[in-house]
Amino acid sequence: MNAAGLVAGAAALPTPLVFGYERCPLGVGSSGMPQDAGGVDYTLRIKASAVEIAPKRIVSLITYNGQFPGPLLRFKEGREVTVEILNDTDTPEQLHWHGQKVSTDVDGASEERTPFVPAHGKRRISFVPGPSGMRFYHTHNRAGANLAAGQYGGEVGVSYIEPRSEAGAYDREVFLVLKEFEPRFSQGGDMDQDFLSPATRDKELEETGERAMKASLAKGMAKGYEVEYEAFTINGRLLGHGEPVRVKQGERVLFHILNGSATEIRSLALPGHSFRVIALDGNAVPNPATVRVLWLGTAERISAIVEMNHPGVWVLGDLDDEDRKRGMGIVVEYAGRSGKGEWIAPVKAKWDYGQFAKADATAAPDQTFEMTFAKDNAAEEGFNRWTINGVAYPMTEESAPAAFHLTQGKRYRIRMKNASDDIHPIHLHRHTFELTNVAGKAMAGVMKDVMMLGGYQTAEVDFVADNPGLTLFHCHQQLHMDFGFMTLFDYV
């Protein structure tokens, strides 16, 4: 990180390597929340930039402040901030404050009628950050068939909201953003989902989805377009071409990890080490658990403590050999050690949200919404059309009426049925939801804003209607949301 993300003349955060910083006392000045005479805490400039991901390998991106990832924004829970957003591009922009309980005027989604940041214009917004924990900010523009737009580019940055009091049993924090570049379209290919637990599939959903796909293929249609990538990065650098994470034996390092991908699910392992997961999507889990492998759907975040007790030079990387060879990893180097990072494949492990849950039963909802997600293969000029309860959100800039209606203060359950073979990272704007059932397994206490719903699986999430206004619900896979996988809630 560099000080470009801060307003001119303001005190910058410490800038150690790999987008990390030493833990320090918090407060104005030390928290990286400077004030200028105009009352602006941060300035973000949306602009075209050339980003070097390895020596002599440059990608052209739309970025925040000319860098990738965008500047780390540290906020203090409950303390109002003002952010000025400048747009140097020819395209009106939306900047979404993912995971925060903000108003529709600030949230950054045109579907909720947030004003655009005009092309070659600016917008100044003020809001009270919350809830505490790891959040992030990103463009919410649709991309459609344009692989230079939306989250295929470089408009992704981390925001971290300091709680009013924090004890954390760790020595250092390191922020990592996982992101692919140089996208291209492909057709076919099945998504690997054998890492999800429970693995239970709903037979009726599977029969329905497979029948629809067979009928489409029988008509001579090819499988719908997907996206694949040439370059894989952590903090904007290919494996072996960025500064390592330098550690000391005995240190407890708190890694805050964001999957900033437009479309991909990511995994991470560090040979000889384990991750003690303490928060998901920035929210403390009721049952911290130790795992060997992390899995993150698009837009998911994990905060996990690693005890540095296995000296050497290691690769913290993706389990997929090809993706790791193309860059999805970063070197972790112990003091006094040098050389090339070593990778040792971990024992295969399942990813189960339930391991972080508590045994308590959840409160009964006031109302349950039923949603079925389906795919119309290649129905939009070769792209898959996605529907919720048979309806695709308009693929134009026209607004759609809300399909689901909320009353402030009530508790709602969304019962989701996935009639496709894809994993969907499901996201609810401006609210936090509780996982109450995943693939038939009841659970409680795990609070998130994104969850992976497996192919032909079911899940239930509960949320309290505590933030009035239009509220967007969508799959966070760019190709899915752009081609229909969205709907709206409103308050009545």
Coordinates of C-alpha atoms in Angstrom, one line a residue:
M1 CA 0.0 0.0 0.0
N2 CA 1.2 3.5 -0.6
A3 CA -0.1 6.9 0.6
A4 CA -1.8 7.7 -2.7
G5 CA -5.1 6.6 -1.1
L6 CA -4.9 9.4 1.4
V7 CA -5.8 13.0 0.9
A8 CA -2.9 15.3 0.2
G9 CA -0.9 16.5 3.2
A10 CA -2.4 13.9 5.6
A11 CA -0.6 11.5 7.8
A12 CA -0.3 8.1 6.0
L13 CA -0.5 4.7 7.5
P14 CA 2.7 2.8 8.1
T15 CA 3.6 1.1 4.8
P16 CA 5.3 -2.1 5.4
L17 CA 5.4 -4.7 2.7
V18 CA 2.6 -6.9 1.3
F19 CA -0.2 -4.6 2.1
G20 CA 0.2 -5.2 5.8
Y21 CA 1.1 -3.1 8.8
E22 CA 2.2 -3.6 12.4
R23 CA -0.5 -3.5 15.0
C24 CA -0.5 -0.1 16.6
P25 CA -2.7 2.0 19.0
L26 CA -5.7 3.4 17.2
G27 CA -7.3 6.8 17.0
V28 CA -7.2 9.7 14.6
G29 CA -3.7 10.0 13.2
S30 CA -2.6 6.5 14.0
S31 CA -5.7 4.9 12.4
G32 CA -5.0 6.3 8.9
M33 CA -8.0 8.6 9.0
P34 CA -6.6 12.0 8.3
Q35 CA -8.7 15.1 8.1
D36 CA -8.1 18.0 5.7
A37 CA -9.6 21.5 5.8
G38 CA -12.5 20.4 3.6
G39 CA -13.5 17.6 6.0
V40 CA -12.6 14.8 3.6
D41 CA -11.1 11.6 5.3
Y42 CA -10.3 9.8 2.1
T43 CA -10.2 10.6 -1.6
L44 CA -10.6 7.8 -4.2
R45 CA -9.9 8.5 -7.8
I46 CA -11.2 6.1 -10.5
K47 CA -8.8 6.1 -13.4
A48 CA -7.2 4.0 -16.1
S49 CA -3.8 2.7 -15.0
A50 CA -1.0 0.4 -16.1
V51 CA -0.3 -2.1 -13.3
E52 CA 2.8 -4.2 -13.2
I53 CA 2.0 -7.7 -12.0
A54 CA 5.5 -9.0 -12.7
P55 CA 8.6 -7.5 -14.3
K56 CA 7.7 -6.4 -17.9
R57 CA 4.2 -7.8 -17.5
I58 CA 1.7 -5.0 -17.5
V59 CA -2.1 -5.1 -17.3
S60 CA -4.3 -2.1 -18.2
L61 CA -7.0 -1.7 -15.6
I62 CA -9.5 0.8 -14.2
T63 CA -8.2 1.3 -10.6
Y64 CA -8.6 3.3 -7.5
N65 CA -5.8 5.8 -7.1
G66 CA -3.7 4.2 -9.8
Q67 CA -2.9 1.1 -7.8
F68 CA -4.1 -2.5 -7.2
P69 CA -5.4 -3.3 -4.7
G70 CA -7.0 0.1 -4.0
P71 CA -5.8 1.8 -0.8
L72 CA -6.5 0.2 2.5
L73 CA -9.2 2.3 4.2
R74 CA -9.2 2.1 8.0
F75 CA -12.3 3.4 9.7
K76 CA -13.4 3.5 13.3
E77 CA -16.7 1.9 14.1
G78 CA -19.4 4.6 14.9
R79 CA -17.2 7.5 13.7
E80 CA -18.6 9.3 10.7
V81 CA -16.3 9.5 7.7
T82 CA -16.4 11.5 4.5
V83 CA -15.1 10.1 1.2
E84 CA -14.7 12.0 -2.0
I85 CA -14.9 9.9 -5.2
L86 CA -13.4 11.3 -8.4
N87 CA -14.2 9.7 -11.7
D88 CA -11.6 10.3 -14.4
T89 CA -13.2 7.8 -16.9
D90 CA -15.8 8.2 -19.6
T91 CA -18.2 5.9 -17.8
P92 CA -20.5 6.7 -14.9
E93 CA -19.5 4.6 -11.9
Q94 CA -20.9 3.0 -8.8
L95 CA -18.7 2.4 -5.8
H96 CA -20.2 -0.3 -3.5
W97 CA -19.4 -0.4 0.3
H98 CA -19.7 -4.2 0.5
G99 CA -20.8 -5.5 3.9
Q100 CA -21.6 -2.2 5.5
K101 CA -25.0 -1.1 6.8
V102 CA -25.3 2.2 5.0
S103 CA -28.1 4.0 3.3
T104 CA -29.2 3.4 -0.3
D105 CA -27.8 6.8 -1.2
V106 CA -24.3 5.6 -0.2
D107 CA -24.4 1.9 -0.8
G108 CA -23.3 2.1 -4.4
A109 CA -25.8 0.1 -6.5
S110 CA -27.9 1.6 -9.3
E111 CA -30.6 -1.0 -8.7
E112 CA -31.1 0.6 -5.3
R113 CA -31.1 4.1 -7.0
T114 CA -27.7 5.2 -5.6
P115 CA -26.7 8.2 -7.7
F116 CA -23.8 7.4 -10.1
V117 CA -20.4 9.1 -9.8
P118 CA -20.7 10.9 -13.2
A119 CA -18.1 10.5 -15.9
H120 CA -15.3 13.1 -15.4
G121 CA -17.2 14.2 -12.3
K122 CA -17.1 13.6 -8.5
R123 CA -19.3 12.7 -5.6
R124 CA -18.8 13.3 -1.9
I125 CA -20.5 11.0 0.6
S126 CA -20.6 10.7 4.3
F127 CA -21.6 7.7 6.4
V128 CA -21.0 6.0 9.7
P129 CA -19.0 2.8 9.1
G130 CA -20.3 -0.4 10.5
P131 CA -20.4 -3.2 11.5
S132 CA -16.8 -3.6 12.5
G133 CA -14.4 -6.0 10.8
M134 CA -13.1 -6.6 7.3
R135 CA -15.3 -5.1 4.6
F136 CA -14.3 -4.0 1.1
Y137 CA -15.2 -1.6 -1.6
H138 CA -15.6 -2.3 -5.3
T139 CA -17.3 -1.2 -8.5
H140 CA -20.9 -2.2 -8.9
N141 CA -21.1 -1.5 -12.6
R142 CA -22.4 -4.3 -14.8
A143 CA -20.0 -5.7 -17.4
G144 CA -22.1 -7.9 -19.6
A145 CA -19.8 -9.1 -22.4
N146 CA -17.2 -6.4 -21.7
L147 CA -14.3 -8.1 -20.0
A148 CA -12.6 -4.7 -19.3
A149 CA -15.6 -3.6 -17.2
G150 CA -17.0 -4.4 -13.8
Q151 CA -14.9 -6.4 -11.4
Y152 CA -12.9 -7.9 -14.3
G153 CA -10.7 -4.8 -13.8
G154 CA -8.9 -3.4 -10.8
E155 CA -11.6 -1.6 -8.9
V156 CA -11.3 -3.5 -5.6
G157 CA -9.9 -2.4 -2.3
V158 CA -10.1 -3.4 1.4
S159 CA -11.8 -1.4 4.1
Y160 CA -11.3 -2.3 7.7
I161 CA -13.6 -1.0 10.5
E162 CA -11.9 -1.0 13.8
P163 CA -14.2 -2.0 16.7
R164 CA -14.7 0.3 19.6
S165 CA -12.6 -2.0 21.6
E166 CA -10.3 -4.7 20.4
A167 CA -8.2 -7.3 22.2
G168 CA -7.0 -9.6 19.5
A169 CA -4.4 -12.3 20.5
Y170 CA -2.1 -11.6 17.5
D171 CA 1.2 -9.8 16.8
R172 CA 0.7 -8.5 13.3
E173 CA -2.0 -8.1 10.6
V174 CA -1.5 -8.8 6.9
F175 CA -4.1 -8.1 4.3
L176 CA -4.2 -10.2 1.1
V177 CA -6.4 -9.6 -1.9
L178 CA -6.7 -12.6 -4.4
K179 CA -7.5 -11.5 -8.0
E180 CA -7.2 -12.8 -11.5
F181 CA -6.5 -10.7 -14.6
E182 CA -6.4 -11.1 -18.4
P183 CA -9.8 -12.7 -18.8
R184 CA -11.2 -14.4 -21.8
F185 CA -14.4 -16.3 -22.7
S186 CA -14.6 -20.0 -22.9
Q187 CA -17.4 -22.6 -23.2
G188 CA -18.1 -25.6 -21.2
G189 CA -16.2 -26.9 -18.2
D190 CA -17.7 -28.0 -14.9
M191 CA -17.1 -26.3 -11.6
D192 CA -15.3 -28.5 -9.0
Q193 CA -17.3 -28.5 -5.8
D194 CA -16.2 -31.6 -4.0
F195 CA -14.7 -29.4 -1.3
L196 CA -18.1 -28.4 0.1
S197 CA -19.5 -30.1 3.1
P198 CA -22.2 -31.3 3.5
A199 CA -22.2 -32.6 -0.1
T200 CA -25.9 -33.5 0.0
R201 CA -27.7 -32.7 -3.3
D202 CA -31.4 -32.3 -3.7
K203 CA -32.5 -35.1 -6.1
E204 CA -35.5 -33.2 -7.5
L205 CA -33.4 -30.0 -8.1
E206 CA -30.7 -32.2 -9.8
E207 CA -33.2 -33.9 -12.1
T208 CA -34.8 -30.6 -13.0
G209 CA -31.4 -28.9 -13.8
E210 CA -30.0 -31.9 -15.7
R211 CA -33.2 -32.3 -17.7
A212 CA -33.1 -28.7 -18.8
M213 CA -29.4 -28.9 -19.8
K214 CA -29.9 -32.0 -21.8
A215 CA -32.9 -30.5 -23.7
S216 CA -30.8 -27.4 -24.5
L217 CA -27.8 -29.5 -25.8
A218 CA -30.2 -31.7 -27.8
K219 CA -31.3 -28.6 -29.7
G220 CA -27.7 -28.2 -30.8
M221 CA -26.8 -25.4 -28.4
A222 CA -23.3 -25.3 -27.0
K223 CA -22.8 -24.7 -23.3
G224 CA -23.0 -21.1 -22.2
Y225 CA -19.9 -18.8 -22.0
E226 CA -17.7 -18.9 -18.9
V227 CA -14.7 -16.8 -18.1
E228 CA -11.1 -18.0 -17.6
Y229 CA -7.9 -16.1 -16.9
E230 CA -4.2 -16.0 -17.8
A231 CA -2.8 -14.2 -14.7
F232 CA -3.4 -14.9 -11.1
T233 CA -2.2 -12.5 -8.3
I234 CA -2.1 -11.8 -4.6
N235 CA -2.0 -8.1 -3.9
G236 CA -1.5 -7.5 -7.6
R237 CA 1.7 -9.6 -8.1
L238 CA 2.3 -13.0 -9.6
L239 CA 3.8 -15.6 -7.2
G240 CA 7.5 -15.0 -6.9
H241 CA 7.4 -11.5 -8.3
G242 CA 6.3 -9.5 -5.2
E243 CA 7.7 -8.9 -1.8
P244 CA 7.3 -11.9 0.5
V245 CA 5.4 -11.9 3.8
R246 CA 8.3 -11.7 6.2
V247 CA 7.7 -13.4 9.6
K248 CA 9.5 -14.4 12.7
Q249 CA 9.3 -17.7 14.5
G250 CA 6.7 -17.6 17.3
E251 CA 4.8 -14.7 15.8
R252 CA 1.0 -14.9 15.5
V253 CA 0.0 -13.3 12.2
L254 CA -3.6 -12.4 11.6
F255 CA -4.3 -12.8 7.9
H256 CA -7.3 -10.8 6.5
I257 CA -8.0 -12.4 3.1
L258 CA -10.4 -11.2 0.4
N259 CA -11.4 -13.1 -2.7
G260 CA -11.6 -10.1 -5.0
S261 CA -12.3 -12.2 -8.1
A262 CA -15.0 -11.4 -10.5
T263 CA -16.0 -15.0 -11.0
E264 CA -13.7 -17.5 -9.3
I265 CA -13.7 -19.6 -6.1
R266 CA -10.3 -19.6 -4.4
S267 CA -8.4 -21.9 -1.9
L268 CA -5.3 -21.3 0.2
A269 CA -2.9 -23.4 2.1
L270 CA 0.4 -22.8 3.8
P271 CA 2.6 -25.9 4.1
G272 CA 3.3 -26.9 7.7
H273 CA 0.9 -24.4 9.1
S274 CA -2.8 -24.2 10.1
F275 CA -5.3 -21.4 10.1
R276 CA -7.4 -20.6 13.2
V277 CA -10.4 -18.9 11.6
I278 CA -11.8 -16.2 13.9
A279 CA -14.1 -14.3 11.5
L280 CA -16.0 -14.8 8.3
D281 CA -16.9 -11.8 6.1
G282 CA -15.5 -9.6 9.0
N283 CA -17.9 -11.1 11.6
A284 CA -16.5 -13.0 14.6
V285 CA -17.5 -16.6 14.5
P286 CA -19.0 -18.2 17.6
N287 CA -16.8 -21.2 17.4
P288 CA -13.2 -20.4 16.1
A289 CA -11.8 -23.5 14.4
T290 CA -8.5 -24.6 13.1
V291 CA -8.2 -25.8 9.5
R292 CA -5.5 -26.6 7.0
V293 CA -7.2 -25.2 3.9
L294 CA -9.2 -22.0 3.4
W295 CA -11.9 -21.8 0.7
L296 CA -13.4 -18.5 -0.4
G297 CA -16.2 -17.8 -2.8
T298 CA -16.3 -14.6 -4.8
A299 CA -16.4 -11.6 -2.4
E300 CA -16.0 -13.8 0.8
R301 CA -13.5 -12.7 3.4
I302 CA -11.7 -14.8 6.1
S303 CA -9.7 -13.6 9.1
A304 CA -7.5 -16.3 10.4
I305 CA -4.5 -16.4 12.8
V306 CA -1.4 -18.4 11.8
E307 CA 1.2 -19.3 14.4
M308 CA 4.5 -19.1 12.7
N309 CA 6.1 -22.3 14.1
H310 CA 7.6 -24.1 11.0
P311 CA 10.6 -22.1 9.9
G312 CA 11.5 -22.0 6.2
V313 CA 10.5 -20.3 3.0
W314 CA 7.0 -21.4 1.9
V315 CA 4.4 -20.7 -0.7
L316 CA 1.0 -19.6 0.6
G317 CA -1.0 -20.6 -2.4
D318 CA -4.0 -22.0 -4.2
L319 CA -4.5 -25.8 -4.2
D320 CA -5.0 -25.7 -8.0
D321 CA -1.6 -26.5 -9.5
E322 CA -2.2 -24.6 -12.7
D323 CA -3.6 -21.5 -11.1
R324 CA -0.7 -21.5 -8.6
K325 CA 1.8 -21.8 -11.5
R326 CA 0.2 -18.9 -13.2
G327 CA 0.6 -16.8 -10.1
M328 CA -2.0 -17.5 -7.3
G329 CA 0.3 -17.5 -4.4
I330 CA 2.7 -15.4 -2.2
V331 CA 6.0 -16.4 -0.5
V332 CA 6.1 -16.5 3.3
E333 CA 9.7 -16.1 4.5
Y334 CA 11.0 -16.6 8.0
A335 CA 13.7 -14.4 9.4
G336 CA 17.1 -15.8 8.6
R337 CA 15.8 -18.0 5.8
S338 CA 16.1 -17.5 2.1
G339 CA 15.7 -19.2 -1.2
K340 CA 12.8 -20.2 -3.4
G341 CA 9.4 -20.8 -1.7
E342 CA 8.4 -24.4 -1.3
W343 CA 5.0 -25.8 -1.9
I344 CA 3.7 -29.0 -0.3
A345 CA 0.1 -30.0 -1.2
P346 CA -2.1 -30.4 1.9
V347 CA -4.3 -33.3 2.7
K348 CA -7.6 -32.8 1.0
A349 CA -10.1 -31.2 3.4
K350 CA -13.8 -30.2 3.2
W351 CA -15.1 -26.7 3.8
D352 CA -18.0 -26.7 6.2
Y353 CA -19.5 -23.5 7.5
G354 CA -21.0 -25.5 10.3
Q355 CA -17.6 -26.0 12.0
F356 CA -17.7 -22.4 13.0
A357 CA -21.3 -22.4 14.2
K358 CA -22.8 -22.8 17.7
A359 CA -25.2 -25.6 18.6
D360 CA -28.1 -23.3 19.7
A361 CA -31.3 -23.2 17.7
T362 CA -32.1 -20.1 15.8
A363 CA -35.1 -17.9 16.4
A364 CA -38.2 -18.6 14.4
P365 CA -38.6 -16.2 11.5
D366 CA -41.7 -14.0 11.1
Q367 CA -41.8 -14.9 7.4
T368 CA -40.0 -17.1 4.9
F369 CA -39.3 -16.3 1.3
E370 CA -38.9 -19.1 -1.1
M371 CA -36.3 -18.7 -4.0
T372 CA -35.4 -21.1 -6.7
F373 CA -32.3 -20.3 -8.9
A374 CA -32.1 -21.7 -12.4
K375 CA -30.0 -21.5 -15.5
D376 CA -31.2 -21.1 -19.1
N377 CA -28.3 -22.5 -21.0
A378 CA -26.8 -20.1 -23.6
A379 CA -30.2 -18.2 -23.8
E380 CA -28.7 -14.7 -24.1
E381 CA -26.6 -14.8 -27.3
G382 CA -24.5 -17.6 -26.0
F383 CA -24.5 -16.4 -22.4
N384 CA -26.5 -18.3 -19.7
R385 CA -29.6 -16.5 -18.5
W386 CA -30.1 -16.8 -14.7
T387 CA -33.5 -16.6 -13.0
I388 CA -34.9 -16.3 -9.5
N389 CA -38.3 -18.0 -9.3
G390 CA -38.4 -18.0 -13.1
V391 CA -37.7 -14.2 -13.5
A392 CA -34.4 -12.8 -14.9
Y393 CA -33.5 -9.3 -13.7
P394 CA -33.6 -6.8 -16.6
M395 CA -30.3 -6.9 -18.4
T396 CA -30.6 -3.2 -19.3
E397 CA -30.3 -0.1 -17.1
E398 CA -34.0 0.0 -16.5
S399 CA -35.1 -0.4 -12.9
A400 CA -37.2 -3.3 -11.7
P401 CA -39.8 -3.4 -9.0
A402 CA -39.1 -5.1 -5.8
A403 CA -40.2 -8.7 -5.7
F404 CA -40.0 -9.2 -1.9
H405 CA -41.4 -6.9 0.8
L406 CA -40.1 -6.3 4.3
T407 CA -41.4 -4.7 7.5
Q408 CA -38.8 -3.0 9.6
G409 CA -37.9 -5.0 12.7
K410 CA -39.1 -8.3 11.5
R411 CA -37.0 -11.4 11.1
Y412 CA -37.0 -13.1 7.7
R413 CA -35.8 -16.4 6.3
I414 CA -34.7 -16.9 2.7
R415 CA -35.0 -20.5 1.7
M416 CA -32.8 -21.0 -1.4
K417 CA -32.9 -23.9 -3.9
N418 CA -30.2 -24.1 -6.5
A419 CA -31.5 -25.9 -9.6
S420 CA -28.2 -25.5 -11.4
D421 CA -24.9 -27.3 -11.2
D422 CA -23.0 -24.0 -10.4
I423 CA -21.8 -22.8 -7.0
H424 CA -23.4 -19.4 -6.3
P425 CA -21.8 -16.9 -3.9
I426 CA -25.1 -15.3 -2.7
H427 CA -24.9 -11.7 -1.4
L428 CA -27.4 -9.5 0.4
H429 CA -26.7 -5.7 0.4
R430 CA -26.9 -3.5 3.5
H431 CA -27.7 -6.3 5.9
T432 CA -26.0 -9.2 7.6
F433 CA -27.6 -12.7 7.5
E434 CA -27.2 -15.8 9.7
L435 CA -26.7 -19.2 8.3
T436 CA -29.5 -21.4 9.6
N437 CA -29.3 -24.4 7.3
V438 CA -26.8 -25.5 4.6
A439 CA -27.5 -28.6 2.5
G440 CA -29.8 -30.0 5.2
K441 CA -27.5 -29.3 8.1
A442 CA -28.9 -26.9 10.7
M443 CA -26.6 -24.3 12.3
A444 CA -26.7 -21.0 14.2
G445 CA -24.5 -18.0 14.9
V446 CA -22.5 -17.7 11.7
M447 CA -23.1 -14.2 10.4
K448 CA -22.2 -13.4 6.8
D449 CA -23.0 -11.2 3.8
V450 CA -21.9 -13.8 1.2
M451 CA -22.3 -17.6 1.2
M452 CA -21.5 -20.3 -1.3
L453 CA -24.6 -22.3 -2.3
G454 CA -23.5 -25.5 -3.9
G455 CA -24.9 -27.0 -7.1
Y456 CA -28.3 -28.7 -6.7
Q457 CA -28.2 -27.8 -3.0
T458 CA -30.4 -25.9 -0.6
A459 CA -29.7 -23.4 2.1
E460 CA -31.5 -21.1 4.5
V461 CA -30.4 -17.7 5.9
D462 CA -32.1 -15.4 8.3
F463 CA -31.8 -11.6 8.6
V464 CA -33.5 -8.8 10.5
A465 CA -35.0 -6.0 8.5
D466 CA -33.0 -3.2 10.2
N467 CA -31.9 -0.9 7.4
P468 CA -34.9 0.6 5.4
G469 CA -34.7 1.1 1.7
L470 CA -34.3 -0.9 -1.5
T471 CA -32.0 -3.8 -0.9
L472 CA -30.3 -5.8 -3.6
F473 CA -29.9 -9.5 -3.5
H474 CA -27.7 -11.2 -6.1
C475 CA -25.1 -13.8 -7.0
H476 CA -21.7 -12.2 -6.7
Q477 CA -20.4 -14.0 -9.7
Q478 CA -20.1 -11.1 -12.3
L479 CA -21.3 -13.2 -15.2
H480 CA -24.3 -14.5 -13.3
M481 CA -25.5 -11.1 -11.8
D482 CA -25.1 -9.4 -15.2
F483 CA -27.3 -12.0 -16.9
G484 CA -30.3 -11.9 -14.6
F485 CA -29.3 -13.3 -11.2
M486 CA -30.6 -10.4 -9.1
T487 CA -33.7 -9.3 -7.3
L488 CA -34.8 -6.5 -4.9
F489 CA -36.4 -6.3 -1.5
D490 CA -38.1 -3.1 -0.3
Y491 CA -39.6 -1.9 3.0
V492 CA -43.3 -1.3 3.3

